[in-house]
CSV table of C-alpha atoms in Angstrom, one decimal:
chain,number,residue,atom,x,y,z
A,176,MET,CA,131.4,53.1,-84.3
A,177,ALA,CA,130.3,52.9,-80.5
A,178,ASN,CA,126.6,52.4,-80.0
A,179,ASN,CA,126.4,53.1,-76.1
A,180,LYS,CA,127.8,55.8,-73.7
A,181,SER,CA,130.2,53.4,-72.1
A,182,ALA,CA,131.6,52.4,-75.5
A,183,LYS,CA,132.1,56.1,-76.5
A,184,LYS,CA,133.8,56.9,-73.1
A,185,ARG,CA,136.1,53.9,-73.8
A,186,ILE,CA,137.1,55.0,-77.0
A,187,GLU,CA,137.9,58.8,-75.6
A,188,ILE,CA,139.9,57.0,-73.0
A,189,ALA,CA,141.7,54.9,-75.2
A,190,GLU,CA,142.7,58.0,-77.4
A,191,ARG,CA,143.8,60.0,-74.4
A,192,ASN,CA,146.0,57.2,-73.2
A,193,ARG,CA,147.6,56.7,-76.7
A,194,LEU,CA,148.7,60.2,-76.9
A,195,ARG,CA,150.0,59.9,-73.6
A,196,ASN,CA,151.9,56.7,-74.3
A,197,ARG,CA,153.4,58.3,-77.5
A,198,THR,CA,154.7,61.3,-75.8
A,199,TYR,CA,156.7,59.1,-73.3
A,200,LYS,CA,157.9,56.6,-76.0
A,201,SER,CA,158.9,59.6,-78.1
A,202,SER,CA,160.8,61.2,-75.4
A,203,MET,CA,162.4,57.9,-74.2
A,204,ARG,CA,163.8,57.1,-77.8
A,205,THR,CA,165.1,60.7,-78.0
A,206,LEU,CA,167.0,60.2,-74.9
A,207,MET,CA,168.1,56.7,-75.7
A,208,LYS,CA,169.5,58.2,-79.2
A,209,ARG,CA,171.3,61.0,-77.5
A,210,CYS,CA,172.9,58.4,-75.2
A,211,PHE,CA,174.1,56.5,-78.3
A,212,ALA,CA,175.1,59.6,-79.9
A,213,ALA,CA,177.2,60.7,-76.8
A,214,CYS,CA,178.8,57.3,-76.7
A,215,ASP,CA,179.9,57.7,-80.3
A,216,THR,CA,181.2,61.0,-79.6
A,217,TYR,CA,183.3,59.7,-76.6
A,218,SER,CA,184.8,56.9,-78.7
A,219,VAL,CA,185.9,59.4,-81.4
A,220,THR,CA,187.1,62.0,-78.6
A,221,PRO,CA,187.5,60.8,-75.5
A,222,GLY,CA,187.9,63.3,-72.5
A,223,ASP,CA,186.5,64.2,-69.1
A,224,GLU,CA,183.6,66.4,-70.7
A,225,ALA,CA,182.5,63.8,-73.2
A,226,LYS,CA,182.6,61.0,-70.5
A,227,SER,CA,180.2,63.2,-68.0
A,228,SER,CA,178.0,63.6,-71.2
A,229,VAL,CA,177.8,59.9,-71.8
A,230,GLU,CA,176.8,59.4,-67.9
A,231,SER,CA,174.4,62.0,-67.8
A,232,SER,CA,172.6,61.1,-70.8
A,233,MET,CA,172.6,57.7,-69.6
A,234,ARG,CA,171.1,58.7,-66.4
A,235,ALA,CA,168.2,60.5,-68.0
A,236,ALA,CA,167.5,57.8,-70.5
A,237,PHE,CA,167.4,55.3,-67.5
A,238,SER,CA,165.0,57.8,-65.5
A,239,LYS,CA,162.6,58.3,-68.4
A,240,ILE,CA,162.5,54.5,-69.1
A,241,ASP,CA,161.9,53.8,-65.3
A,242,LYS,CA,159.0,56.4,-65.4
A,243,ALA,CA,157.5,54.8,-68.5
A,244,VAL,CA,157.4,51.5,-66.9
A,245,LYS,CA,156.0,52.8,-63.7
A,246,VAL,CA,153.3,54.5,-65.7
A,247,GLY,CA,152.4,51.6,-67.7
A,248,VAL,CA,153.5,52.6,-71.2
A,249,LEU,CA,156.2,49.9,-71.2
A,250,HIS,CA,156.3,46.6,-69.8
A,251,ARG,CA,159.0,46.0,-67.4
A,252,ASN,CA,160.8,43.4,-69.3
A,253,ASN,CA,161.0,45.9,-72.2
A,254,GLY,CA,162.2,48.5,-70.0
A,255,ALA,CA,164.8,46.2,-68.7
A,256,ASN,CA,165.9,45.3,-72.1
A,257,GLN,CA,166.4,48.9,-73.3
A,258,LYS,CA,168.0,49.8,-70.1
A,259,SER,CA,170.3,46.6,-70.8
A,260,ARG,CA,171.1,48.0,-74.4
A,261,LEU,CA,172.0,51.3,-73.3
A,262,SER,CA,174.3,50.1,-70.3
A,263,ALA,CA,175.9,47.6,-72.5
A,264,ALA,CA,176.8,50.2,-75.2
A,265,VAL,CA,178.1,52.6,-72.4
A,266,ARG,CA,180.2,50.1,-71.1
A,267,LYS,CA,181.7,49.1,-74.2
A,268,VAL,CA,183.0,52.6,-74.8
A,269,LEU,CA,184.0,53.5,-71.4
A,270,GLU,CA,185.7,50.1,-70.6
A,271,PRO,CA,187.4,48.9,-73.6
A,272,ALA,CA,187.9,45.1,-73.6
A,273,SER,CA,190.7,44.1,-71.5
């Protein structure tokens, strides 16, 4: 338990930041899952609509990851790793092994 005013304030700030970070991470994970699901859908039934769905979901996920890194929710290397995972999955689906 905090014994002075500044320690109590730090606890409040830490809780506020934790909640904000949780929303960023949750929405980022959701967008990533949507992108992976769109990739699976495209691999089963390829088409122009499915391809545009994959690309738009990837753009949305990249945007959210970049924002999380900018705000300080994620470390920049972690953000780069997540973007790399996404782009590798999309590349694997859109550009079959030649």
